PDB file of C-alpha atoms in Angstrom:
ATOM      1  CA  MET W  15     -19.826 -23.404-104.686  1.00  0.00           C
ATOM      2  CA  ASN W  16     -23.505 -21.513-104.810  1.00  0.00           C
ATOM      3  CA  ARG W  17     -24.665 -23.945-107.597  1.00  0.00           C
ATOM      4  CA  ILE W  18     -23.635 -27.109-105.209  1.00  0.00           C
ATOM      5  CA  VAL W  19     -25.455 -25.608-102.159  1.00  0.00           C
ATOM      6  CA  THR W  20     -28.514 -24.891-104.126  1.00  0.00           C
ATOM      7  CA  LEU W  21     -28.956 -28.339-105.593  1.00  0.00           C
ATOM      8  CA  LEU W  22     -28.485 -30.030-102.440  1.00  0.00           C
ATOM      9  CA  ILE W  23     -30.963 -27.721-100.883  1.00  0.00           C
ATOM     10  CA  ALA W  24     -33.209 -29.075-103.798  1.00  0.00           C
ATOM     11  CA  LEU W  25     -32.445 -32.534-103.516  1.00  0.00           C
ATOM     12  CA  ALA W  26     -33.200 -32.360 -99.590  1.00  0.00           C
ATOM     13  CA  ALA W  27     -36.600 -30.564-100.634  1.00  0.00           C
ATOM     14  CA  LEU W  28     -37.495 -33.685-102.436  1.00  0.00           C
ATOM     15  CA  LEU W  29     -36.654 -36.389-100.365  1.00  0.00           C
ATOM     16  CA  ALA W  30     -38.868 -34.234 -97.503  1.00  0.00           C
ATOM     17  CA  SER W  31     -41.976 -34.064-100.192  1.00  0.00           C
ATOM     18  CA  ALA W  32     -41.438 -38.229-101.413  1.00  0.00           C
ATOM     19  CA  GLY W  33     -41.211 -38.700 -97.817  1.00  0.00           C
ATOM     20  CA  CYS W  34     -44.237 -37.188 -96.386  1.00  0.00           C
ATOM     21  CA  GLN W  35     -45.883 -38.685 -99.542  1.00  0.00           C
ATOM     22  CA  ARG W  36     -45.125 -41.957 -98.151  1.00  0.00           C
ATOM     23  CA  LYS W  37     -45.711 -41.413 -94.938  1.00  0.00           C
ATOM     24  CA  ASP W  38     -49.728 -40.268 -95.841  1.00  0.00           C
ATOM     25  CA  LEU W  39     -49.660 -43.540 -97.680  1.00  0.00           C
ATOM     26  CA  LEU W  40     -48.313 -45.953 -94.614  1.00  0.00           C
ATOM     27  CA  GLU W  41     -50.280 -44.237 -92.420  1.00  0.00           C
ATOM     28  CA  PRO W  42     -54.258 -43.967 -93.912  1.00  0.00           C
ATOM     29  CA  HIS W  43     -55.587 -42.040 -90.931  1.00  0.00           C
ATOM     30  CA  ASP W  44     -57.172 -39.313 -93.149  1.00  0.00           C
ATOM     31  CA  HIS W  45     -58.876 -41.724 -95.563  1.00  0.00           C
ATOM     32  CA  HIS W  46     -61.616 -44.065 -95.161  1.00  0.00           C
ATOM     33  CA  ASN W  47     -62.537 -47.488 -96.524  1.00  0.00           C
ATOM     34  CA  LEU W  48     -65.480 -47.912 -95.214  1.00  0.00           C
ATOM     35  CA  TYR W  49     -68.244 -44.998 -94.304  1.00  0.00           C
ATOM     36  CA  ILE W  50     -71.219 -45.198 -92.291  1.00  0.00           C
ATOM     37  CA  LYS W  51     -74.481 -44.134 -92.578  1.00  0.00           C
ATOM     38  CA  ALA W  52     -76.814 -44.088 -89.852  1.00  0.00           C
ATOM     39  CA  LYS W  53     -80.730 -43.615 -89.369  1.00  0.00           C
ATOM     40  CA  PHE W  54     -83.749 -43.363 -87.292  1.00  0.00           C
ATOM     41  CA  ASP W  55     -86.982 -45.604 -87.897  1.00  0.00           C
ATOM     42  CA  ASP W  56     -90.020 -43.033 -87.650  1.00  0.00           C
ATOM     43  CA  HIS W  57     -91.055 -44.104 -83.799  1.00  0.00           C
ATOM     44  CA  GLY W  58     -87.355 -42.974 -82.542  1.00  0.00           C
ATOM     45  CA  LEU W  59     -87.478 -39.716 -84.830  1.00  0.00           C
ATOM     46  CA  SER W  60     -91.122 -38.565 -83.405  1.00  0.00           C
ATOM     47  CA  GLN W  61     -89.906 -39.166 -79.804  1.00  0.00           C
ATOM     48  CA  LEU W  62     -86.356 -36.787 -80.150  1.00  0.00           C
ATOM     49  CA  MET W  63     -88.272 -34.394 -82.711  1.00  0.00           C
ATOM     50  CA  SER W  64     -91.576 -33.840 -79.679  1.00  0.00           C
ATOM     51  CA  ASN W  65     -92.058 -30.199 -79.141  1.00  0.00           C
ATOM     52  CA  LYS W  66     -91.366 -30.695 -75.288  1.00  0.00           C
ATOM     53  CA  SER W  67     -88.395 -32.388 -75.554  1.00  0.00           C
ATOM     54  CA  ARG W  68     -85.518 -30.837 -73.603  1.00  0.00           C
ATOM     55  CA  TYR W  69     -82.400 -31.669 -75.563  1.00  0.00           C
ATOM     56  CA  ALA W  70     -80.907 -29.019 -77.592  1.00  0.00           C
ATOM     57  CA  LYS W  71     -80.474 -31.174 -80.769  1.00  0.00           C
ATOM     58  CA  PRO W  72     -83.612 -32.950 -81.505  1.00  0.00           C
ATOM     59  CA  GLY W  73     -83.169 -35.331 -84.275  1.00  0.00           C
ATOM     60  CA  GLU W  74     -79.444 -36.001 -84.313  1.00  0.00           C
ATOM     61  CA  PRO W  75     -76.644 -36.612 -81.991  1.00  0.00           C
ATOM     62  CA  ALA W  76     -73.740 -34.285 -81.662  1.00  0.00           C
ATOM     63  CA  SER W  77     -71.972 -37.429 -82.249  1.00  0.00           C
ATOM     64  CA  THR W  78     -71.751 -41.371 -83.026  1.00  0.00           C
ATOM     65  CA  LYS W  79     -69.809 -43.908 -81.748  1.00  0.00           C
ATOM     66  CA  TYR W  80     -68.710 -47.413 -82.986  1.00  0.00           C
ATOM     67  CA  ILE W  81     -67.071 -50.522 -82.518  1.00  0.00           C
ATOM     68  CA  LEU W  82     -65.865 -53.260 -85.049  1.00  0.00           C
ATOM     69  CA  TYR W  83     -65.707 -56.615 -83.210  1.00  0.00           C
ATOM     70  CA  GLU W  84     -63.660 -59.040 -85.717  1.00  0.00           C
ATOM     71  CA  LYS W  85     -65.667 -62.051 -87.038  1.00  0.00           C
ATOM     72  CA  ASN W  86     -63.163 -65.113 -86.218  1.00  0.00           C
ATOM     73  CA  SER W  87     -61.629 -63.735 -82.930  1.00  0.00           C
ATOM     74  CA  GLN W  88     -64.616 -61.617 -81.887  1.00  0.00           C
ATOM     75  CA  LYS W  89     -62.492 -59.302 -80.351  1.00  0.00           C
ATOM     76  CA  VAL W  90     -62.594 -55.799 -80.585  1.00  0.00           C
ATOM     77  CA  ALA W  91     -60.087 -54.142 -83.867  1.00  0.00           C
ATOM     78  CA  TYR W  92     -61.092 -50.995 -84.059  1.00  0.00           C
ATOM     79  CA  LYS W  93     -63.743 -48.508 -81.719  1.00  0.00           C
ATOM     80  CA  GLY W  94     -63.771 -44.583 -82.429  1.00  0.00           C
ATOM     81  CA  SER W  95     -66.280 -42.339 -83.216  1.00  0.00           C
ATOM     82  CA  PHE W  96     -67.946 -39.579 -85.909  1.00  0.00           C
ATOM     83  CA  ASP W  97     -69.790 -36.418 -86.116  1.00  0.00           C
ATOM     84  CA  GLY W  98     -73.777 -36.715 -85.919  1.00  0.00           C
ATOM     85  CA  LEU W  99     -74.685 -39.489 -88.090  1.00  0.00           C
ATOM     86  CA  GLU W 100     -72.233 -40.502 -90.828  1.00  0.00           C
ATOM     87  CA  GLY W 101     -68.955 -40.928 -90.520  1.00  0.00           C
ATOM     88  CA  GLY W 102     -66.012 -42.863 -92.220  1.00  0.00           C
ATOM     89  CA  LEU W 103     -63.336 -44.936 -90.814  1.00  0.00           C
ATOM     90  CA  TYR W 104     -60.198 -47.013 -91.613  1.00  0.00           C
ATOM     91  CA  ALA W 105     -59.571 -50.605 -91.158  1.00  0.00           C
ATOM     92  CA  GLN W 106     -58.000 -53.618 -92.586  1.00  0.00           C
ATOM     93  CA  GLU W 107     -59.492 -56.019 -94.945  1.00  0.00           C
ATOM     94  CA  GLY W 108     -61.017 -58.787 -92.709  1.00  0.00           C
ATOM     95  CA  ILE W 109     -64.737 -59.145 -91.709  1.00  0.00           C
ATOM     96  CA  TYR W 110     -66.357 -57.600 -89.147  1.00  0.00           C
ATOM     97  CA  ASP W 111     -69.216 -57.314 -86.533  1.00  0.00           C
ATOM     98  CA  LEU W 112     -70.220 -53.475 -86.463  1.00  0.00           C
ATOM     99  CA  LEU W 113     -71.729 -51.763 -83.138  1.00  0.00           C
ATOM    100  CA  VAL W 114     -73.154 -48.578 -83.623  1.00  0.00           C
ATOM    101  CA  TYR W 115     -74.492 -46.381 -80.969  1.00  0.00           C
ATOM    102  CA  THR W 116     -75.319 -43.013 -79.530  1.00  0.00           C
ATOM    103  CA  THR W 117     -76.351 -41.240 -76.573  1.00  0.00           C
ATOM    104  CA  ASP W 118     -75.376 -37.777 -77.592  1.00  0.00           C
ATOM    105  CA  PHE W 119     -78.070 -35.873 -77.720  1.00  0.00           C
ATOM    106  CA  ASN W 120     -77.133 -32.865 -74.882  1.00  0.00           C
ATOM    107  CA  GLU W 121     -74.423 -31.572 -72.969  1.00  0.00           C
ATOM    108  CA  TYR W 122     -74.270 -33.936 -70.375  1.00  0.00           C
ATOM    109  CA  ASP W 123     -73.853 -37.627 -70.100  1.00  0.00           C
ATOM    110  CA  ALA W 124     -76.198 -39.628 -68.165  1.00  0.00           C
ATOM    111  CA  ASN W 125     -75.129 -42.937 -69.480  1.00  0.00           C
ATOM    112  CA  PHE W 126     -72.258 -45.055 -69.034  1.00  0.00           C
ATOM    113  CA  PHE W 127     -70.953 -48.421 -70.795  1.00  0.00           C
ATOM    114  CA  ARG W 128     -69.730 -51.634 -69.261  1.00  0.00           C
ATOM    115  CA  GLY W 129     -68.705 -54.937 -71.198  1.00  0.00           C
ATOM    116  CA  MET W 130     -68.067 -53.551 -74.354  1.00  0.00           C
ATOM    117  CA  ASP W 131     -65.047 -55.974 -75.333  1.00  0.00           C
ATOM    118  CA  VAL W 132     -67.422 -58.737 -75.708  1.00  0.00           C
ATOM    119  CA  LYS W 133     -70.461 -57.827 -78.386  1.00  0.00           C
ATOM    120  CA  GLU W 134     -73.256 -60.229 -76.172  1.00  0.00           C
ATOM    121  CA  THR W 135     -72.188 -58.113 -72.569  1.00  0.00           C
ATOM    122  CA  ALA W 136     -72.228 -54.562 -73.979  1.00  0.00           C
ATOM    123  CA  GLU W 137     -74.597 -52.736 -72.353  1.00  0.00           C
ATOM    124  CA  THR W 138     -75.698 -49.166 -70.933  1.00  0.00           C
ATOM    125  CA  HIS W 139     -76.376 -48.208 -67.764  1.00  0.00           C
ATOM    126  CA  THR W 140     -77.172 -44.844 -65.316  1.00  0.00           C
ATOM    127  CA  ARG W 141     -76.141 -44.132 -61.968  1.00  0.00           C
ATOM    128  CA  GLN W 142     -77.574 -46.424 -59.738  1.00  0.00           C
ATOM    129  CA  THR W 143     -77.982 -46.828 -56.005  1.00  0.00           C
ATOM    130  CA  PRO W 144     -79.058 -50.151 -54.802  1.00  0.00           C
ATOM    131  CA  LEU W 145     -81.681 -49.676 -52.116  1.00  0.00           C
ATOM    132  CA  GLU W 146     -81.651 -51.995 -48.373  1.00  0.00           C
ATOM    133  CA  ASP W 147     -83.815 -55.267 -48.017  1.00  0.00           C
ATOM    134  CA  THR W 148     -85.294 -55.260 -51.175  1.00  0.00           C
ATOM    135  CA  ARG W 149     -86.970 -58.940 -52.030  1.00  0.00           C
ATOM    136  CA  ALA W 150     -84.977 -61.937 -52.754  1.00  0.00           C
ATOM    137  CA  GLY W 151     -84.801 -62.467 -56.809  1.00  0.00           C
ATOM    138  CA  VAL W 152     -85.070 -58.850 -57.634  1.00  0.00           C
ATOM    139  CA  LEU W 153     -82.653 -56.240 -56.987  1.00  0.00           C
ATOM    140  CA  GLU W 154     -83.883 -52.632 -56.627  1.00  0.00           C
ATOM    141  CA  MET W 155     -82.669 -49.619 -56.814  1.00  0.00           C
ATOM    142  CA  TYR W 156     -82.917 -45.708 -57.713  1.00  0.00           C
ATOM    143  CA  MET W 157     -81.045 -44.897 -60.849  1.00  0.00           C
ATOM    144  CA  VAL W 158     -80.752 -41.728 -62.910  1.00  0.00           C
ATOM    145  CA  GLU W 159     -82.909 -41.024 -65.847  1.00  0.00           C
ATOM    146  CA  PRO W 160     -80.927 -42.204 -69.273  1.00  0.00           C
ATOM    147  CA  ASP W 161     -80.344 -40.420 -71.920  1.00  0.00           C
ATOM    148  CA  PRO W 162     -82.449 -40.979 -75.718  1.00  0.00           C
ATOM    149  CA  THR W 163     -79.826 -43.965 -76.163  1.00  0.00           C
ATOM    150  CA  PHE W 164     -80.145 -45.965 -79.891  1.00  0.00           C
ATOM    151  CA  SER W 165     -77.569 -48.876 -80.997  1.00  0.00           C
ATOM    152  CA  VAL W 166     -77.582 -51.375 -83.777  1.00  0.00           C
ATOM    153  CA  LEU W 167     -75.357 -54.438 -84.635  1.00  0.00           C
ATOM    154  CA  HIS W 168     -74.296 -55.265 -88.406  1.00  0.00           C
ATOM    155  CA  GLU W 169     -73.171 -58.096 -89.165  1.00  0.00           C
ATOM    156  CA  ASN W 170     -70.718 -59.683 -91.421  1.00  0.00           C
ATOM    157  CA  VAL W 171     -69.403 -56.349 -92.700  1.00  0.00           C
ATOM    158  CA  VAL W 172     -66.608 -56.882 -95.227  1.00  0.00           C
ATOM    159  CA  VAL W 173     -63.942 -54.690 -95.618  1.00  0.00           C
ATOM    160  CA  PHE W 174     -62.079 -54.134 -98.795  1.00  0.00           C
ATOM    161  CA  GLN W 175     -57.901 -52.364 -97.976  1.00  0.00           C
ATOM    162  CA  ALA W 176     -58.074 -49.671-100.454  1.00  0.00           C
ATOM    163  CA  GLU W 177     -62.039 -49.285-101.107  1.00  0.00           C
ATOM    164  CA  GLU W 178     -63.810 -45.969-100.534  1.00  0.00           C
ATOM    165  CA  ASP W 179     -67.383 -46.737-101.676  1.00  0.00           C
ATOM    166  CA  ASN W 180     -68.054 -49.485 -99.103  1.00  0.00           C
ATOM    167  CA  VAL W 181     -70.926 -47.661 -97.948  1.00  0.00           C
ATOM    168  CA  VAL W 182     -72.864 -49.237 -94.565  1.00  0.00           C
ATOM    169  CA  GLU W 183     -76.530 -48.069 -93.610  1.00  0.00           C
ATOM    170  CA  VAL W 184     -77.964 -49.329 -90.371  1.00  0.00           C
ATOM    171  CA  GLU W 185     -81.206 -48.264 -88.587  1.00  0.00           C
ATOM    172  CA  PHE W 186     -80.653 -47.335 -85.169  1.00  0.00           C
ATOM    173  CA  VAL W 187     -82.978 -49.843 -82.179  1.00  0.00           C
ATOM    174  CA  GLN W 188     -84.133 -47.473 -79.337  1.00  0.00           C
ATOM    175  CA  LYS W 189     -82.757 -48.733 -76.125  1.00  0.00           C
ATOM    176  CA  SER W 190     -84.479 -46.004 -74.484  1.00  0.00           C
ATOM    177  CA  PHE W 191     -88.205 -44.498 -74.523  1.00  0.00           C
ATOM    178  CA  LYS W 192     -89.903 -41.684 -73.990  1.00  0.00           C
ATOM    179  CA  TYR W 193     -93.157 -41.610 -71.340  1.00  0.00           C
ATOM    180  CA  TYR W 194     -95.581 -38.681 -70.011  1.00  0.00           C
ATOM    181  CA  LEU W 195     -98.479 -38.612 -67.905  1.00  0.00           C
ATOM    182  CA  THR W 196    -101.103 -35.676 -66.788  1.00  0.00           C
ATOM    183  CA  ILE W 197    -102.946 -35.917 -63.777  1.00  0.00           C
ATOM    184  CA  LYS W 198    -105.773 -33.955 -62.622  1.00  0.00           C
ATOM    185  CA  ALA W 199    -105.593 -32.657 -58.971  1.00  0.00           C
ATOM    186  CA  LYS W 200    -107.119 -29.861 -56.808  1.00  0.00           C
ATOM    187  CA  GLY W 201    -105.460 -28.051 -53.827  1.00  0.00           C
ATOM    188  CA  LEU W 202    -102.420 -27.006 -56.488  1.00  0.00           C
ATOM    189  CA  GLN W 203    -102.144 -23.788 -54.396  1.00  0.00           C
ATOM    190  CA  ASN W 204    -100.925 -25.965 -51.071  1.00  0.00           C
ATOM    191  CA  ILE W 205     -98.258 -27.294 -52.534  1.00  0.00           C
ATOM    192  CA  HIS W 206     -94.643 -25.461 -54.087  1.00  0.00           C
ATOM    193  CA  THR W 207     -92.783 -28.757 -55.428  1.00  0.00           C
ATOM    194  CA  ALA W 208     -94.425 -31.998 -56.999  1.00  0.00           C
ATOM    195  CA  LYS W 209     -92.177 -35.129 -58.356  1.00  0.00           C
ATOM    196  CA  MET W 210     -93.196 -38.143 -59.251  1.00  0.00           C
ATOM    197  CA  ASN W 211     -91.177 -41.851 -58.421  1.00  0.00           C
ATOM    198  CA  ILE W 212     -91.681 -44.589 -60.470  1.00  0.00           C
ATOM    199  CA  SER W 213     -90.989 -48.425 -59.857  1.00  0.00           C
ATOM    200  CA  GLY W 214     -90.181 -51.350 -61.735  1.00  0.00           C
ATOM    201  CA  MET W 215     -88.591 -49.691 -64.510  1.00  0.00           C
ATOM    202  CA  TYR W 216     -85.569 -51.869 -66.229  1.00  0.00           C
ATOM    203  CA  THR W 217     -82.052 -50.840 -64.889  1.00  0.00           C
ATOM    204  CA  THR W 218     -79.914 -51.233 -68.071  1.00  0.00           C
ATOM    205  CA  ALA W 219     -79.970 -51.926 -71.882  1.00  0.00           C
ATOM    206  CA  TYR W 220     -78.193 -54.354 -74.017  1.00  0.00           C
ATOM    207  CA  LEU W 221     -76.974 -53.317 -77.033  1.00  0.00           C
ATOM    208  CA  THR W 222     -76.832 -55.921 -79.452  1.00  0.00           C
ATOM    209  CA  HIS W 223     -79.806 -57.732 -78.530  1.00  0.00           C
ATOM    210  CA  GLU W 224     -83.180 -57.428 -77.021  1.00  0.00           C
ATOM    211  CA  GLU W 225     -82.581 -59.085 -73.585  1.00  0.00           C
ATOM    212  CA  HIS W 226     -82.999 -56.808 -70.775  1.00  0.00           C
ATOM    213  CA  ARG W 227     -81.719 -57.590 -67.120  1.00  0.00           C
ATOM    214  CA  MET W 228     -84.636 -58.986 -65.508  1.00  0.00           C
ATOM    215  CA  ASP W 229     -83.382 -59.276 -61.908  1.00  0.00           C
ATOM    216  CA  GLU W 230     -83.047 -55.904 -61.442  1.00  0.00           C
ATOM    217  CA  ALA W 231     -85.750 -53.309 -61.565  1.00  0.00           C
ATOM    218  CA  GLY W 232     -85.279 -49.635 -61.094  1.00  0.00           C
ATOM    219  CA  ILE W 233     -86.952 -46.492 -59.391  1.00  0.00           C
ATOM    220  CA  GLN W 234     -86.941 -43.552 -61.455  1.00  0.00           C
ATOM    221  CA  THR W 235     -87.794 -40.247 -59.782  1.00  0.00           C
ATOM    222  CA  VAL W 236     -89.361 -37.509 -62.478  1.00  0.00           C
ATOM    223  CA  GLU W 237     -89.601 -33.518 -61.646  1.00  0.00           C
ATOM    224  CA  MET W 238     -93.371 -32.802 -62.352  1.00  0.00           C
ATOM    225  CA  ASP W 239     -95.163 -29.383 -63.861  1.00  0.00           C
ATOM    226  CA  ILE W 240     -97.582 -27.712 -61.964  1.00  0.00           C
ATOM    227  CA  THR W 241    -100.088 -25.872 -64.116  1.00  0.00           C
ATOM    228  CA  ARG W 242    -103.338 -23.961 -62.259  1.00  0.00           C
ATOM    229  CA  TYR W 243    -106.075 -23.399 -64.965  1.00  0.00           C
ATOM    230  CA  ASP W 244    -107.282 -20.100 -63.001  1.00  0.00           C
ATOM    231  CA  LEU W 245    -104.685 -18.405 -60.580  1.00  0.00           C
ATOM    232  CA  ASN W 246    -107.973 -17.079 -59.000  1.00  0.00           C
ATOM    233  CA  ASP W 247    -109.376 -20.189 -58.197  1.00  0.00           C
ATOM    234  CA  ARG W 248    -109.189 -21.451 -54.547  1.00  0.00           C
ATOM    235  CA  THR W 249    -110.168 -24.974 -55.421  1.00  0.00           C
ATOM    236  CA  GLY W 250    -106.227 -24.617 -57.026  1.00  0.00           C
ATOM    237  CA  GLU W 251    -107.785 -27.134 -59.757  1.00  0.00           C
ATOM    238  CA  GLY W 252    -105.007 -28.284 -62.703  1.00  0.00           C
ATOM    239  CA  GLU W 253    -102.528 -30.567 -64.098  1.00  0.00           C
ATOM    240  CA  LEU W 254     -99.573 -31.831 -63.172  1.00  0.00           C
ATOM    241  CA  TYR W 255     -97.674 -33.333 -65.980  1.00  0.00           C
ATOM    242  CA  GLY W 256     -94.483 -35.251 -66.163  1.00  0.00           C
ATOM    243  CA  GLU W 257     -92.060 -36.634 -68.850  1.00  0.00           C
ATOM    244  CA  PHE W 258     -89.215 -38.882 -69.092  1.00  0.00           C
ATOM    245  CA  TRP W 259     -86.867 -41.062 -70.673  1.00  0.00           C
ATOM    246  CA  SER W 260     -86.831 -44.932 -69.328  1.00  0.00           C
ATOM    247  CA  PHE W 261     -85.021 -48.667 -70.388  1.00  0.00           C
ATOM    248  CA  GLY W 262     -88.734 -49.781 -70.257  1.00  0.00           C
ATOM    249  CA  PRO W 263     -90.774 -51.239 -67.726  1.00  0.00           C
ATOM    250  CA  ASN W 264     -89.713 -54.629 -66.304  1.00  0.00           C
ATOM    251  CA  GLN W 265     -91.617 -57.500 -67.727  1.00  0.00           C
ATOM    252  CA  ASN W 266     -90.798 -59.742 -64.522  1.00  0.00           C
ATOM    253  CA  GLU W 267     -94.474 -60.508 -63.381  1.00  0.00           C
ATOM    254  CA  THR W 268     -93.769 -59.951 -60.054  1.00  0.00           C
ATOM    255  CA  VAL W 269     -92.038 -56.608 -60.328  1.00  0.00           C
ATOM    256  CA  VAL W 270     -94.967 -53.766 -59.714  1.00  0.00           C
ATOM    257  CA  ASN W 271     -94.386 -50.311 -61.478  1.00  0.00           C
ATOM    258  CA  SER W 272     -96.009 -48.327 -58.724  1.00  0.00           C
ATOM    259  CA  ILE W 273     -95.937 -44.098 -59.005  1.00  0.00           C
ATOM    260  CA  THR W 274     -95.880 -42.128 -55.778  1.00  0.00           C
ATOM    261  CA  LEU W 275     -95.916 -38.479 -55.659  1.00  0.00           C
ATOM    262  CA  TYR W 276     -94.425 -36.643 -53.532  1.00  0.00           C
ATOM    263  CA  PHE W 277     -95.603 -32.547 -52.669  1.00  0.00           C
ATOM    264  CA  ILE W 278     -93.530 -30.344 -50.724  1.00  0.00           C
ATOM    265  CA  ASN W 279     -95.257 -27.409 -49.057  1.00  0.00           C
ATOM    266  CA  GLY W 280     -92.583 -27.169 -45.906  1.00  0.00           C
ATOM    267  CA  ASP W 281     -93.812 -30.700 -45.018  1.00  0.00           C
ATOM    268  CA  VAL W 282     -94.023 -33.834 -47.865  1.00  0.00           C
ATOM    269  CA  ILE W 283     -97.184 -34.937 -48.560  1.00  0.00           C
ATOM    270  CA  THR W 284     -97.035 -38.508 -50.209  1.00  0.00           C
ATOM    271  CA  MET W 285     -99.574 -40.460 -52.304  1.00  0.00           C
ATOM    272  CA  LYS W 286     -99.225 -43.330 -54.212  1.00  0.00           C
ATOM    273  CA  LEU W 287    -101.604 -43.655 -57.365  1.00  0.00           C
ATOM    274  CA  LYS W 288    -103.983 -46.636 -57.783  1.00  0.00           C
ATOM    275  CA  ASP W 289    -101.899 -49.469 -59.133  1.00  0.00           C
ATOM    276  CA  LEU W 290    -101.010 -48.887 -63.009  1.00  0.00           C
ATOM    277  CA  THR W 291     -99.090 -52.001 -63.567  1.00  0.00           C
ATOM    278  CA  SER W 292    -101.247 -53.882 -66.286  1.00  0.00           C
ATOM    279  CA  GLN W 293    -101.029 -50.813 -68.370  1.00  0.00           C
ATOM    280  CA  ILE W 294     -97.516 -49.547 -67.884  1.00  0.00           C
ATOM    281  CA  LYS W 295     -95.987 -53.141 -68.871  1.00  0.00           C
ATOM    282  CA  THR W 296     -97.687 -52.928 -72.545  1.00  0.00           C
ATOM    283  CA  LEU W 297     -95.789 -49.093 -72.952  1.00  0.00           C
ATOM    284  CA  THR W 298     -92.550 -50.906 -74.010  1.00  0.00           C
ATOM    285  CA  ARG W 299     -91.486 -48.227 -76.580  1.00  0.00           C
ATOM    286  CA  GLY W 300     -92.736 -45.178 -74.678  1.00  0.00           C
ATOM    287  CA  GLY W 301     -95.744 -43.637 -74.859  1.00  0.00           C
ATOM    288  CA  GLU W 302     -98.621 -42.146 -72.481  1.00  0.00           C
ATOM    289  CA  ILE W 303     -99.618 -43.133 -69.185  1.00  0.00           C
ATOM    290  CA  ILE W 304    -103.080 -42.555 -69.059  1.00  0.00           C
ATOM    291  CA  VAL W 305    -103.896 -41.417 -65.284  1.00  0.00           C
ATOM    292  CA  GLU W 306    -107.524 -41.142 -64.807  1.00  0.00           C
ATOM    293  CA  GLU W 307    -107.778 -40.898 -61.047  1.00  0.00           C
ATOM    294  CA  LYS W 308    -108.124 -37.013 -60.143  1.00  0.00           C
ATOM    295  CA  LEU W 309    -106.420 -36.232 -57.007  1.00  0.00           C
ATOM    296  CA  GLU W 310    -107.073 -33.389 -53.847  1.00  0.00           C
ATOM    297  CA  ILE W 311    -104.014 -32.222 -52.436  1.00  0.00           C
ATOM    298  CA  LYS W 312    -104.905 -31.036 -48.533  1.00  0.00           C
ATOM    299  CA  GLY W 313    -102.278 -28.657 -46.764  1.00  0.00           C
ATOM    300  CA  PRO W 314    -101.636 -25.364 -45.682  1.00  0.00           C
ATOM    301  CA  PRO W 315    -101.939 -22.412 -48.007  1.00  0.00           C
ATOM    302  CA  GLY W 316     -99.533 -20.316 -49.591  1.00  0.00           C
ATOM    303  CA  GLY W 317     -96.911 -22.520 -50.965  1.00  0.00           C
ATOM    304  CA  PHE W 318     -93.617 -23.119 -49.125  1.00  0.00           C
ATOM    305  CA  GLN W 319     -93.915 -23.196 -45.674  1.00  0.00           C
ATOM    306  CA  PRO W 320     -90.386 -23.021 -43.734  1.00  0.00           C
ATOM    307  CA  GLY W 321     -90.347 -24.415 -40.675  1.00  0.00           C
ATOM    308  CA  VAL W 322     -87.684 -22.916 -37.627  1.00  0.00           C
ATOM    309  CA  GLY W 323     -85.246 -25.893 -38.279  1.00  0.00           C
ATOM    310  CA  ASP W 324     -85.061 -24.334 -42.024  1.00  0.00           C
ATOM    311  CA  TRP W 325     -84.004 -21.178 -40.744  1.00  0.00           C
ATOM    312  CA  ASP W 326     -80.085 -19.769 -40.202  1.00  0.00           C
ATOM    313  CA  ASP W 327     -78.532 -19.400 -37.116  1.00  0.00           C
ATOM    314  CA  PRO W 328     -80.083 -16.692 -35.254  1.00  0.00           C
ATOM    315  CA  THR W 329     -77.884 -13.454 -35.054  1.00  0.00           C
ATOM    316  CA  ASP W 330     -78.377 -10.820 -31.920  1.00  0.00           C
ATOM    317  CA  ILE W 331     -79.444  -7.401 -32.883  1.00  0.00           C
ATOM    318  CA  GLU W 332     -79.338  -4.588 -30.501  1.00  0.00           C
ATOM    319  CA  ILE W 333     -82.198  -2.351 -31.028  1.00  0.00           C
ATOM    320  CA  ILE W 334     -81.609   1.095 -30.361  1.00  0.00           C
ATOM    321  CA  LEU W 335     -84.974   2.745 -28.661  1.00  0.00           C
TER     322      LEU W 335
END
């Protein structure tokens, strides 16, 4: 009797083992027959590796996403992600168009995606607030600064069902770019905070081609760093520095790229720079915005001066004499 029980247990274990092996063969999620290797060009890598970059992992995203569009139907067949710049995936045998993209360079994601079911409409954007009473033909809006954004479309990828040596190497196309500018100024002792608005920027970027929405123009807000040359200098000479990522300047000829500065010292001081549109429109892939204009900021000294309206509600306190 004991011998029969032992044989039954051994047979059950053998069947279970065979079942697991068959399950592994039927569910190839642990295997891959397409391996993707992505990289940046020198321009994109240099912008990611800037010394002033505020991103935690310069040079490599935490993850990269992909979509496989079936070639004939152009429907989404597979989508997913992998860590870093390289990863494997499994797909049925066939011919596909492969979209690879990433914005994952920090702990918060500013970018959103839409139209991803059709490769021609695959698009990234940030939070947007339309402005009222904008001119006809171009919708203006406030928008959040996009993350570093890269994508590439690799067409006619042939996948063999049982092939693990099929490697696709792609080079990202940069979709958002880093801009920076320095403004020389006097009177920096009169301000507590400085911000900059730059208008006339692209509001979105398509992931599979180079076109943009020409009927939209965005306004981005940039926090400015304040540097005093000499803290004992009563003239308050120094520099304002700003750095930001953007989808680039809108190339519509009617769209103006204006820069407006806001200085806070209890009140708000507004200053608009001279027209830099022609220069900014040439900076389609980021770079330095040259500001030759020197500012003089006048206002009450002593930094932040709150008004009565900024105080907390008064509290009656009995004073004992």
